[in-house]
mmCIF file of C-alpha atoms in Angstrom:
data_model
loop_
_atom_site.group_PDB
_atom_site.id
_atom_site.type_symbol
_atom_site.label_atom_id
_atom_site.label_comp_id
_atom_site.label_asym_id
_atom_site.label_seq_id
_atom_site.Cartn_x
_atom_site.Cartn_y
_atom_site.Cartn_z
ATOM 1 C CA UNK A 13 79.594 -26.088 -40.137
ATOM 2 C CA UNK A 14 80.399 -28.221 -37.102
ATOM 3 C CA UNK A 15 79.425 -27.949 -33.501
ATOM 4 C CA UNK A 16 82.777 -26.426 -32.871
ATOM 5 C CA UNK A 17 81.845 -23.443 -35.129
ATOM 6 C CA UNK A 18 78.656 -22.806 -33.111
ATOM 7 C CA UNK A 19 80.633 -22.907 -29.935
ATOM 8 C CA UNK A 20 83.257 -20.499 -31.286
ATOM 9 C CA UNK A 21 80.533 -18.094 -32.299
ATOM 10 C CA UNK A 22 78.884 -18.243 -28.833
ATOM 11 C CA UNK A 23 82.131 -17.947 -26.937
ATOM 12 C CA UNK A 24 83.192 -15.019 -29.017
ATOM 13 C CA UNK A 25 79.786 -13.347 -28.730
ATOM 14 C CA UNK A 26 79.877 -13.835 -24.996
ATOM 15 C CA UNK A 27 83.241 -12.072 -24.498
ATOM 16 C CA UNK A 28 82.127 -9.100 -26.487
ATOM 17 C CA UNK A 29 78.645 -8.888 -25.260
ATOM 18 C CA UNK A 30 79.776 -8.967 -21.582
ATOM 19 C CA UNK A 31 81.629 -5.722 -22.173
ATOM 20 C CA UNK A 32 79.701 -3.888 -24.882
ATOM 21 C CA UNK A 33 76.116 -5.170 -24.304
ATOM 22 C CA UNK A 34 73.730 -6.714 -26.836
ATOM 23 C CA UNK A 35 72.768 -3.710 -28.939
ATOM 24 C CA UNK A 36 76.239 -2.481 -29.427
ATOM 25 C CA UNK A 37 77.680 -5.713 -30.400
ATOM 26 C CA UNK A 38 77.927 -5.901 -34.143
ATOM 27 C CA UNK A 39 77.450 -9.195 -35.937
ATOM 28 C CA UNK A 40 80.418 -8.303 -38.267
ATOM 29 C CA UNK A 41 82.685 -7.945 -35.181
ATOM 30 C CA UNK A 42 81.681 -11.453 -33.958
ATOM 31 C CA UNK A 43 82.169 -13.078 -37.344
ATOM 32 C CA UNK A 44 85.594 -11.454 -37.842
ATOM 33 C CA UNK A 45 86.820 -12.421 -34.372
ATOM 34 C CA UNK A 46 85.468 -15.936 -34.627
ATOM 35 C CA UNK A 47 86.777 -16.208 -38.173
ATOM 36 C CA UNK A 48 83.379 -17.581 -39.322
ATOM 37 C CA UNK A 49 81.533 -16.517 -42.503
ATOM 38 C CA UNK A 50 78.008 -15.058 -42.319
ATOM 39 C CA UNK A 51 76.338 -18.045 -43.840
ATOM 40 C CA UNK A 52 77.501 -20.200 -41.123
ATOM 41 C CA UNK A 53 75.970 -17.829 -38.542
ATOM 42 C CA UNK A 54 72.520 -18.161 -40.113
ATOM 43 C CA UNK A 55 72.933 -21.889 -40.160
ATOM 44 C CA UNK A 56 72.970 -21.876 -36.375
ATOM 45 C CA UNK A 57 70.871 -18.753 -35.429
ATOM 46 C CA UNK A 58 67.792 -17.423 -36.989
ATOM 47 C CA UNK A 59 68.635 -13.844 -35.942
ATOM 48 C CA UNK A 60 70.792 -11.676 -33.680
ATOM 49 C CA UNK A 61 68.156 -11.866 -31.067
ATOM 50 C CA UNK A 62 68.230 -15.730 -31.274
ATOM 51 C CA UNK A 63 71.992 -15.540 -31.020
ATOM 52 C CA UNK A 64 71.735 -13.363 -27.907
ATOM 53 C CA UNK A 65 69.362 -15.807 -26.266
ATOM 54 C CA UNK A 66 71.667 -18.663 -27.040
ATOM 55 C CA UNK A 67 74.709 -16.677 -25.580
ATOM 56 C CA UNK A 68 72.675 -16.069 -22.449
ATOM 57 C CA UNK A 69 71.746 -19.780 -22.094
ATOM 58 C CA UNK A 70 75.381 -20.738 -22.485
ATOM 59 C CA UNK A 71 76.525 -18.184 -19.875
ATOM 60 C CA UNK A 72 73.625 -19.060 -17.513
ATOM 61 C CA UNK A 73 74.337 -22.795 -17.793
ATOM 62 C CA UNK A 74 77.982 -22.160 -16.788
ATOM 63 C CA UNK A 75 76.975 -19.879 -13.952
ATOM 64 C CA UNK A 76 74.383 -22.556 -12.745
ATOM 65 C CA UNK A 77 77.034 -25.376 -12.805
ATOM 66 C CA UNK A 78 79.504 -23.249 -10.747
ATOM 67 C CA UNK A 79 76.780 -22.208 -8.339
ATOM 68 C CA UNK A 80 75.606 -25.796 -7.777
ATOM 69 C CA UNK A 81 79.148 -27.173 -7.353
ATOM 70 C CA UNK A 82 79.418 -24.865 -4.263
ATOM 71 C CA UNK A 83 75.854 -24.325 -3.059
ATOM 72 C CA UNK A 84 74.817 -28.058 -3.274
ATOM 73 C CA UNK A 85 78.030 -29.366 -1.436
ATOM 74 C CA UNK A 86 76.502 -31.186 1.490
ATOM 75 C CA UNK A 87 79.872 -31.565 3.233
ATOM 76 C CA UNK A 88 79.847 -27.734 3.875
ATOM 77 C CA UNK A 89 77.524 -25.809 6.338
ATOM 78 C CA UNK A 90 74.985 -23.682 4.277
ATOM 79 C CA UNK A 91 76.218 -20.182 5.365
ATOM 80 C CA UNK A 92 79.835 -21.273 4.528
ATOM 81 C CA UNK A 93 78.624 -22.474 1.099
ATOM 82 C CA UNK A 94 77.061 -19.069 0.498
ATOM 83 C CA UNK A 95 80.270 -17.335 1.559
ATOM 84 C CA UNK A 96 82.302 -19.560 -0.776
ATOM 85 C CA UNK A 97 79.847 -18.830 -3.516
ATOM 86 C CA UNK A 98 80.254 -15.186 -3.402
ATOM 87 C CA UNK A 99 84.021 -15.422 -2.776
ATOM 88 C CA UNK A 100 84.432 -17.523 -5.788
ATOM 89 C CA UNK A 101 82.318 -15.096 -7.986
ATOM 90 C CA UNK A 102 84.450 -12.361 -6.542
ATOM 91 C CA UNK A 103 87.709 -14.051 -7.574
ATOM 92 C CA UNK A 104 86.309 -14.393 -11.037
ATOM 93 C CA UNK A 105 85.769 -10.654 -11.133
ATOM 94 C CA UNK A 106 89.251 -10.077 -10.050
ATOM 95 C CA UNK A 107 90.644 -12.258 -12.786
ATOM 96 C CA UNK A 108 88.542 -10.353 -15.339
ATOM 97 C CA UNK A 109 90.146 -7.089 -14.141
ATOM 98 C CA UNK A 110 86.705 -5.973 -12.774
ATOM 99 C CA UNK A 111 85.397 -5.752 -16.255
ATOM 100 C CA UNK A 112 82.420 -7.598 -17.878
ATOM 101 C CA UNK A 113 80.433 -8.451 -14.627
ATOM 102 C CA UNK A 114 77.543 -10.636 -14.882
ATOM 103 C CA UNK A 115 75.826 -11.061 -18.330
ATOM 104 C CA UNK A 116 72.465 -11.668 -16.745
ATOM 105 C CA UNK A 117 72.637 -8.384 -14.813
ATOM 106 C CA UNK A 118 74.155 -6.448 -17.794
ATOM 107 C CA UNK A 119 71.462 -7.636 -20.163
ATOM 108 C CA UNK A 120 68.715 -6.980 -17.652
ATOM 109 C CA UNK A 121 69.858 -3.383 -17.313
ATOM 110 C CA UNK A 122 70.038 -2.974 -21.072
ATOM 111 C CA UNK A 123 67.083 -4.879 -22.370
ATOM 112 C CA UNK A 124 64.428 -4.917 -19.527
ATOM 113 C CA UNK A 125 62.496 -2.078 -20.979
ATOM 114 C CA UNK A 126 63.097 -2.783 -24.595
ATOM 115 C CA UNK A 127 62.498 -6.485 -25.013
ATOM 116 C CA UNK A 128 59.764 -8.150 -22.947
ATOM 117 C CA UNK A 129 60.651 -11.665 -24.227
ATOM 118 C CA UNK A 130 64.291 -11.216 -23.321
ATOM 119 C CA UNK A 131 63.233 -9.741 -19.881
ATOM 120 C CA UNK A 132 61.133 -12.880 -19.176
ATOM 121 C CA UNK A 133 64.209 -15.070 -19.924
ATOM 122 C CA UNK A 134 66.364 -12.941 -17.662
ATOM 123 C CA UNK A 135 63.867 -13.075 -14.816
ATOM 124 C CA UNK A 136 63.850 -16.895 -15.064
ATOM 125 C CA UNK A 137 67.646 -16.919 -14.732
ATOM 126 C CA UNK A 138 67.479 -14.782 -11.604
ATOM 127 C CA UNK A 139 64.755 -16.975 -10.205
ATOM 128 C CA UNK A 140 66.913 -20.160 -10.708
ATOM 129 C CA UNK A 141 69.713 -18.421 -8.800
ATOM 130 C CA UNK A 142 67.358 -17.241 -6.143
ATOM 131 C CA UNK A 143 66.199 -20.761 -5.521
ATOM 132 C CA UNK A 144 69.615 -22.126 -4.821
ATOM 133 C CA UNK A 145 70.449 -19.385 -2.463
ATOM 134 C CA UNK A 146 66.998 -19.538 -0.771
ATOM 135 C CA UNK A 147 67.529 -23.184 -0.138
ATOM 136 C CA UNK A 148 70.814 -22.519 1.608
ATOM 137 C CA UNK A 149 69.364 -19.773 3.746
ATOM 138 C CA UNK A 150 66.325 -21.948 4.631
ATOM 139 C CA UNK A 151 68.737 -24.727 5.702
ATOM 140 C CA UNK A 152 70.796 -22.286 7.800
ATOM 141 C CA UNK A 153 67.559 -21.051 9.534
ATOM 142 C CA UNK A 154 66.528 -24.609 10.245
ATOM 143 C CA UNK A 155 69.819 -25.701 11.791
ATOM 144 C CA UNK A 156 69.963 -22.478 13.754
ATOM 145 C CA UNK A 157 73.173 -20.996 12.273
ATOM 146 C CA UNK A 158 71.152 -18.153 10.824
ATOM 147 C CA UNK A 159 68.861 -16.335 13.385
ATOM 148 C CA UNK A 160 67.184 -13.756 11.241
ATOM 149 C CA UNK A 161 63.550 -14.617 10.855
ATOM 150 C CA UNK A 162 62.948 -13.132 7.290
ATOM 151 C CA UNK A 163 61.485 -15.353 4.646
ATOM 152 C CA UNK A 164 64.574 -17.028 3.126
ATOM 153 C CA UNK A 165 63.286 -16.107 -0.354
ATOM 154 C CA UNK A 166 63.210 -12.368 0.369
ATOM 155 C CA UNK A 167 66.684 -12.534 1.887
ATOM 156 C CA UNK A 168 67.901 -14.502 -1.210
ATOM 157 C CA UNK A 169 66.484 -11.811 -3.472
ATOM 158 C CA UNK A 170 68.112 -9.114 -1.402
ATOM 159 C CA UNK A 171 71.483 -10.740 -1.562
ATOM 160 C CA UNK A 172 71.259 -11.372 -5.361
ATOM 161 C CA UNK A 173 70.231 -7.750 -6.018
ATOM 162 C CA UNK A 174 72.916 -6.278 -3.680
ATOM 163 C CA UNK A 175 75.541 -8.445 -5.403
ATOM 164 C CA UNK A 176 74.457 -7.142 -8.754
ATOM 165 C CA UNK A 177 74.640 -3.591 -7.600
ATOM 166 C CA UNK A 178 78.083 -4.328 -6.098
ATOM 167 C CA UNK A 179 79.286 -5.609 -9.518
ATOM 168 C CA UNK A 180 77.903 -2.528 -11.326
ATOM 169 C CA UNK A 181 79.855 -0.289 -8.995
ATOM 170 C CA UNK A 182 82.847 -2.435 -9.261
ATOM 171 C CA UNK A 183 82.848 -2.035 -12.970
ATOM 172 C CA UNK A 184 82.671 1.752 -12.827
ATOM 173 C CA UNK A 185 85.285 2.087 -10.123
ATOM 174 C CA UNK A 186 87.465 -0.770 -11.434
ATOM 175 C CA UNK A 187 87.933 -1.822 -7.854
ATOM 176 C CA UNK A 188 87.179 -4.749 -5.646
ATOM 177 C CA UNK A 189 85.996 -2.497 -2.797
ATOM 178 C CA UNK A 190 82.261 -2.751 -3.472
ATOM 179 C CA UNK A 191 82.550 -6.629 -3.497
ATOM 180 C CA UNK A 192 84.508 -6.524 -0.239
ATOM 181 C CA UNK A 193 81.900 -4.237 1.316
ATOM 182 C CA UNK A 194 79.168 -6.683 0.227
ATOM 183 C CA UNK A 195 80.963 -9.641 1.775
ATOM 184 C CA UNK A 196 81.737 -7.677 4.967
ATOM 185 C CA UNK A 197 78.181 -6.437 5.551
ATOM 186 C CA UNK A 198 76.516 -9.677 4.431
ATOM 187 C CA UNK A 199 78.654 -12.255 6.316
ATOM 188 C CA UNK A 200 79.660 -10.215 9.408
ATOM 189 C CA UNK A 201 76.272 -8.534 9.936
ATOM 190 C CA UNK A 202 73.291 -9.578 7.868
ATOM 191 C CA UNK A 203 73.685 -13.364 8.014
ATOM 192 C CA UNK A 204 74.470 -13.887 11.699
ATOM 193 C CA UNK B 24 68.618 28.430 -31.140
ATOM 194 C CA UNK B 25 67.400 29.370 -27.755
ATOM 195 C CA UNK B 26 68.086 27.979 -24.413
ATOM 196 C CA UNK B 27 64.732 26.314 -24.685
ATOM 197 C CA UNK B 28 66.015 24.336 -27.658
ATOM 198 C CA UNK B 29 68.906 22.990 -25.666
ATOM 199 C CA UNK B 30 66.669 22.090 -22.758
ATOM 200 C CA UNK B 31 64.220 20.316 -25.170
ATOM 201 C CA UNK B 32 66.997 18.148 -26.693
ATOM 202 C CA UNK B 33 68.351 17.294 -23.239
ATOM 203 C CA UNK B 34 65.001 16.337 -21.814
ATOM 204 C CA UNK B 35 64.097 14.300 -24.889
ATOM 205 C CA UNK B 36 67.541 12.560 -24.807
ATOM 206 C CA UNK B 37 67.113 11.753 -21.155
ATOM 207 C CA UNK B 38 63.791 10.116 -21.564
ATOM 208 C CA UNK B 39 64.995 7.955 -24.504
ATOM 209 C CA UNK B 40 68.471 7.218 -22.967
ATOM 210 C CA UNK B 41 67.031 6.068 -19.655
ATOM 211 C CA UNK B 42 65.146 3.189 -21.393
ATOM 212 C CA UNK B 43 67.514 2.492 -24.387
ATOM 213 C CA UNK B 44 70.964 3.328 -23.118
ATOM 214 C CA UNK B 45 73.536 5.547 -24.693
ATOM 215 C CA UNK B 46 74.724 3.533 -27.633
ATOM 216 C CA UNK B 47 71.318 2.472 -28.757
ATOM 217 C CA UNK B 48 69.843 5.991 -28.724
ATOM 218 C CA UNK B 49 69.988 7.469 -32.167
ATOM 219 C CA UNK B 50 70.626 11.156 -32.833
ATOM 220 C CA UNK B 51 67.852 11.121 -35.417
ATOM 221 C CA UNK B 52 65.329 9.630 -32.938
ATOM 222 C CA UNK B 53 66.093 12.560 -30.511
ATOM 223 C CA UNK B 54 65.934 15.274 -33.158
ATOM 224 C CA UNK B 55 62.563 13.899 -34.512
ATOM 225 C CA UNK B 56 60.987 13.648 -31.107
ATOM 226 C CA UNK B 57 62.315 17.078 -30.050
ATOM 227 C CA UNK B 58 61.432 18.580 -33.394
ATOM 228 C CA UNK B 59 64.820 20.220 -33.709
ATOM 229 C CA UNK B 60 66.996 20.294 -36.856
ATOM 230 C CA UNK B 61 70.481 18.748 -36.825
ATOM 231 C CA UNK B 62 72.278 22.025 -37.150
ATOM 232 C CA UNK B 63 70.831 23.218 -33.901
ATOM 233 C CA UNK B 64 72.086 20.075 -32.118
ATOM 234 C CA UNK B 65 75.665 20.772 -33.110
ATOM 235 C CA UNK B 66 75.228 24.424 -32.005
ATOM 236 C CA UNK B 67 74.904 23.173 -28.452
ATOM 237 C CA UNK B 68 76.870 19.855 -28.437
ATOM 238 C CA UNK B 69 80.189 18.992 -30.107
ATOM 239 C CA UNK B 70 79.273 15.282 -30.395
ATOM 240 C CA UNK B 71 76.898 12.548 -29.300
ATOM 241 C CA UNK B 72 79.327 11.869 -26.367
ATOM 242 C CA UNK B 73 79.233 15.500 -25.346
ATOM 243 C CA UNK B 74 75.406 15.375 -25.474
ATOM 244 C CA UNK B 75 75.526 12.127 -23.375
ATOM 245 C CA UNK B 76 77.555 13.892 -20.700
ATOM 246 C CA UNK B 77 75.326 16.918 -20.647
ATOM 247 C CA UNK B 78 72.171 14.660 -20.279
ATOM 248 C CA UNK B 79 74.011 12.887 -17.389
ATOM 249 C CA UNK B 80 74.860 16.214 -15.743
ATOM 250 C CA UNK B 81 71.271 17.426 -16.051
ATOM 251 C CA UNK B 82 69.925 14.170 -14.505
ATOM 252 C CA UNK B 83 72.423 14.067 -11.814
ATOM 253 C CA UNK B 84 71.704 17.703 -10.880
ATOM 254 C CA UNK B 85 68.024 16.943 -10.562
ATOM 255 C CA UNK B 86 68.758 13.779 -8.466
ATOM 256 C CA UNK B 87 71.143 15.803 -6.255
ATOM 257 C CA UNK B 88 68.558 18.492 -5.568
ATOM 258 C CA UNK B 89 65.955 15.833 -4.675
ATOM 259 C CA UNK B 90 68.467 14.040 -2.359
ATOM 260 C CA UNK B 91 69.502 17.170 -0.722
ATOM 261 C CA UNK B 92 65.997 18.424 -0.008
ATOM 262 C CA UNK B 93 65.408 15.307 2.023
ATOM 263 C CA UNK B 94 68.857 14.258 3.308
ATOM 264 C CA UNK B 95 69.823 17.878 4.551
ATOM 265 C CA UNK B 96 66.509 18.464 6.296
ATOM 266 C CA UNK B 97 67.723 19.245 9.777
ATOM 267 C CA UNK B 98 64.153 19.017 11.177
ATOM 268 C CA UNK B 99 64.163 15.265 10.655
ATOM 269 C CA UNK B 100 66.241 12.551 12.335
ATOM 270 C CA UNK B 101 69.068 11.168 10.092
ATOM 271 C CA UNK B 102 67.776 7.605 9.749
ATOM 272 C CA UNK B 103 64.160 8.951 8.973
ATOM 273 C CA UNK B 104 65.792 11.222 6.345
ATOM 274 C CA UNK B 105 67.363 8.148 4.762
ATOM 275 C CA UNK B 106 64.184 6.126 4.850
ATOM 276 C CA UNK B 107 62.267 9.121 3.239
ATOM 277 C CA UNK B 108 65.015 9.453 0.567
ATOM 278 C CA UNK B 109 64.779 5.787 -0.552
ATOM 279 C CA UNK B 110 61.015 5.768 -0.138
ATOM 280 C CA UNK B 111 60.664 8.881 -2.413
ATOM 281 C CA UNK B 112 62.890 7.340 -5.077
ATOM 282 C CA UNK B 113 60.764 4.220 -4.878
ATOM 283 C CA UNK B 114 57.587 6.233 -5.482
ATOM 284 C CA UNK B 115 59.361 7.782 -8.499
ATOM 285 C CA UNK B 116 59.991 4.336 -9.753
ATOM 286 C CA UNK B 117 56.393 3.292 -9.269
ATOM 287 C CA UNK B 118 55.261 6.354 -11.213
ATOM 288 C CA UNK B 119 57.582 5.448 -14.087
ATOM 289 C CA UNK B 120 56.037 1.967 -14.180
ATOM 290 C CA UNK B 121 59.318 0.385 -12.987
ATOM 291 C CA UNK B 122 60.877 1.468 -16.167
ATOM 292 C CA UNK B 123 64.039 3.551 -16.801
ATOM 293 C CA UNK B 124 65.586 3.217 -13.303
ATOM 294 C CA UNK B 125 68.655 5.361 -12.501
ATOM 295 C CA UNK B 126 70.461 6.913 -15.511
ATOM 296 C CA UNK B 127 73.713 6.862 -13.452
ATOM 297 C CA UNK B 128 73.399 3.137 -12.791
ATOM 298 C CA UNK B 129 72.311 2.401 -16.339
ATOM 299 C CA UNK B 130 75.158 4.267 -17.977
ATOM 300 C CA UNK B 131 77.546 2.692 -15.589
ATOM 301 C CA UNK B 132 76.455 -0.755 -16.518
ATOM 302 C CA UNK B 133 76.725 0.122 -20.213
ATOM 303 C CA UNK B 134 79.765 2.291 -20.458
ATOM 304 C CA UNK B 135 81.978 1.385 -17.669
ATOM 305 C CA UNK B 136 84.189 -0.969 -19.707
ATOM 306 C CA UNK B 137 83.949 0.983 -22.935
ATOM 307 C CA UNK B 138 84.542 4.619 -22.104
ATOM 308 C CA UNK B 139 86.993 5.506 -19.302
ATOM 309 C CA UNK B 140 86.234 9.219 -19.428
ATOM 310 C CA UNK B 141 82.512 8.605 -18.963
ATOM 311 C CA UNK B 142 83.212 6.031 -16.231
ATOM 312 C CA UNK B 143 85.141 8.680 -14.268
ATOM 313 C CA UNK B 144 82.218 11.055 -14.493
ATOM 314 C CA UNK B 145 79.864 8.314 -13.310
ATOM 315 C CA UNK B 146 82.129 7.459 -10.448
ATOM 316 C CA UNK B 147 82.035 11.000 -9.349
ATOM 317 C CA UNK B 148 78.197 11.116 -9.414
ATOM 318 C CA UNK B 149 78.194 8.018 -7.236
ATOM 319 C CA UNK B 150 80.745 9.515 -4.927
ATOM 320 C CA UNK B 151 78.565 12.709 -4.433
ATOM 321 C CA UNK B 152 75.546 10.574 -3.539
ATOM 322 C CA UNK B 153 77.705 8.539 -1.281
ATOM 323 C CA UNK B 154 78.828 11.649 0.712
ATOM 324 C CA UNK B 155 75.194 12.722 1.420
ATOM 325 C CA UNK B 156 74.242 9.270 2.665
ATOM 326 C CA UNK B 157 77.529 8.808 4.583
ATOM 327 C CA UNK B 158 76.960 12.089 6.434
ATOM 328 C CA UNK B 159 73.484 10.891 7.559
ATOM 329 C CA UNK B 160 74.798 7.537 8.739
ATOM 330 C CA UNK B 161 77.594 9.191 10.612
ATOM 331 C CA UNK B 162 75.164 11.605 12.358
ATOM 332 C CA UNK B 163 72.959 8.564 13.263
ATOM 333 C CA UNK B 164 75.999 6.868 14.796
ATOM 334 C CA UNK B 165 77.001 10.010 16.659
ATOM 335 C CA UNK B 166 73.442 10.496 18.153
ATOM 336 C CA UNK B 167 73.119 6.776 19.060
ATOM 337 C CA UNK B 168 70.179 5.995 16.789
ATOM 338 C CA UNK B 169 72.401 3.689 14.686
ATOM 339 C CA UNK B 170 74.426 1.084 16.713
ATOM 340 C CA UNK B 171 76.406 -0.695 13.966
ATOM 341 C CA UNK B 172 80.027 0.203 14.188
ATOM 342 C CA UNK B 173 80.990 0.098 10.473
ATOM 343 C CA UNK B 174 82.628 3.055 8.857
ATOM 344 C CA UNK B 175 79.705 5.107 7.637
ATOM 345 C CA UNK B 176 81.294 5.354 4.295
ATOM 346 C CA UNK B 177 81.334 1.598 3.651
ATOM 347 C CA UNK B 178 77.755 1.436 4.813
ATOM 348 C CA UNK B 179 76.756 4.234 2.488
ATOM 349 C CA UNK B 180 78.390 2.433 -0.446
ATOM 350 C CA UNK B 181 76.618 -0.751 0.461
ATOM 351 C CA UNK B 182 73.258 0.928 0.543
ATOM 352 C CA UNK B 183 73.848 2.740 -2.799
ATOM 353 C CA UNK B 184 75.006 -0.342 -4.489
ATOM 354 C CA UNK B 185 72.188 -2.605 -3.125
ATOM 355 C CA UNK B 186 69.669 0.021 -4.210
ATOM 356 C CA UNK B 187 71.121 0.000 -7.808
ATOM 357 C CA UNK B 188 70.815 -3.823 -7.782
ATOM 358 C CA UNK B 189 67.280 -3.642 -6.587
ATOM 359 C CA UNK B 190 66.437 -1.206 -9.281
ATOM 360 C CA UNK B 191 67.927 -3.427 -11.863
ATOM 361 C CA UNK B 192 65.849 -6.413 -10.666
ATOM 362 C CA UNK B 193 62.785 -4.187 -10.467
ATOM 363 C CA UNK B 194 63.225 -3.386 -14.176
ATOM 364 C CA UNK B 195 63.522 -6.882 -15.310
ATOM 365 C CA UNK B 196 60.562 -8.124 -13.109
ATOM 366 C CA UNK B 197 58.541 -4.928 -13.544
ATOM 367 C CA UNK B 198 57.648 -5.175 -9.927
ATOM 368 C CA UNK B 199 58.150 -3.130 -6.727
ATOM 369 C CA UNK B 200 59.111 -6.285 -4.760
ATOM 370 C CA UNK B 201 62.908 -5.740 -5.016
ATOM 371 C CA UNK B 202 62.560 -2.158 -3.646
ATOM 372 C CA UNK B 203 60.220 -3.360 -0.899
ATOM 373 C CA UNK B 204 62.811 -6.053 0.028
ATOM 374 C CA UNK B 205 65.607 -3.506 0.113
ATOM 375 C CA UNK B 206 63.549 -1.152 2.411
ATOM 376 C CA UNK B 207 62.549 -4.002 4.693
ATOM 377 C CA UNK B 208 66.084 -5.546 5.107
ATOM 378 C CA UNK B 209 67.727 -2.059 5.341
ATOM 379 C CA UNK B 210 65.423 -0.343 7.777
ATOM 380 C CA UNK B 211 64.092 -3.248 9.818
ATOM 381 C CA UNK B 212 67.443 -4.966 10.176
ATOM 382 C CA UNK B 213 70.578 -3.329 8.908
ATOM 383 C CA UNK B 214 70.193 0.249 10.218
ATOM 384 C CA UNK B 215 69.117 -0.496 13.754
#
C-alpha cells in the first residue's frame, strides 16, 4: 500500500467522476480500473465521500497551479493573462473532446443541494479561483487598461460563472462554440 | 391508472430529479412519494430513461410557456421583456430557496457525456430557448435600443450559458448574489 496506490486510485476516480459524477461512480469500477483491492482503498480513504473530497482536492490543486502559472505571471499585462488563462482552459477542453468539463462545476451541480459539507468545500474552491481573477481585474483597472468601474470581485464572479455555463453547454453540444462565444463577448466587449 | 396518476408520477419525479439528478433518483423513492404501485409506473413509462425524458418534456413545456408569456409580449420593449424574463426566473429561484435550479442545465451537466440521446434532447431544449431570446435581441437591434453589433444568436447563447453558470453558483453558495451579478452586468453593461 504505497503512495503510488493512493495516487492511482485518485487519478482513476477523477477520470471517471468527471464524466459520470460522484453518485453514479461505483467503488467497484474504480478498484477494477485501478487494479487495486478493496482493502487498500479503505487504508487510504475512510468512505466514498472522503475519497470524493480527496479527488476534488487533487483536481483543485492542479487547477490552481495551472491558474497561478498564468495569472501571476508579472511579465504579462493582467487582461492578457486572463485571456491566456481562459484560452488555455479552452484548449484543455478541446483535448478532452469537450467531455468532462470542470470537476468543481460538475460536483457543484450534482451535490449542492444534497451535501452541505461538500457544497462548502466547492464554494471555497470557487472563492480561491475568484480571488486570482479579481486580483487581475483590479490591476487592470488600476493601470487603466480596463475602464469598467464595477467592483472587480463582482466581475470576477460573473466571468467564473459564465465560463461554467459555457462549459456546461459545450458538453451538451460537444462543440467549442459556447467557449468561443464566451471569449468573444468577454474580451472584445466586456473587458474593454 | 388515470391520467392523474401519470401526472402525479411526473410531478413527483421532477421535484426529486431537480435536486438529486437523474441517476441518483430511485424509482422506489418516486413510487413511495407518489403513492403509486410499480405496475402503474410501467403502464405509463417503458423504462426509467423514458420516464426521465417525459419529466424533462413536462418541465421544458412549463418553462417554454413561462418564457413565451413574457418574451412574446408585444406591449413591452424587447430589452425590457428580456429583463423581466430573467427577473422572473430569479424570483422562482428565490422561492425555491436557491435549490434545484434548471432541470435542463442539471441534466445537461449530469448526462451530456453519458447518454447521447438525452444530450440531443437537452440541446434541442436549449436551442428553443435560444430562439426566443435571439428574436428579442434582434428586435432590439432593429429598433436601435441595443447598439452592440454581435449576431443576436451568439449573444443569446452567451446569455443562456451565463445564466446557467450563475444558477450553478447560486446553488452551491445558496445565495442570490450570482443572479444579481448576472442581472447587473447584463442589463447595465452588456445590453446597452
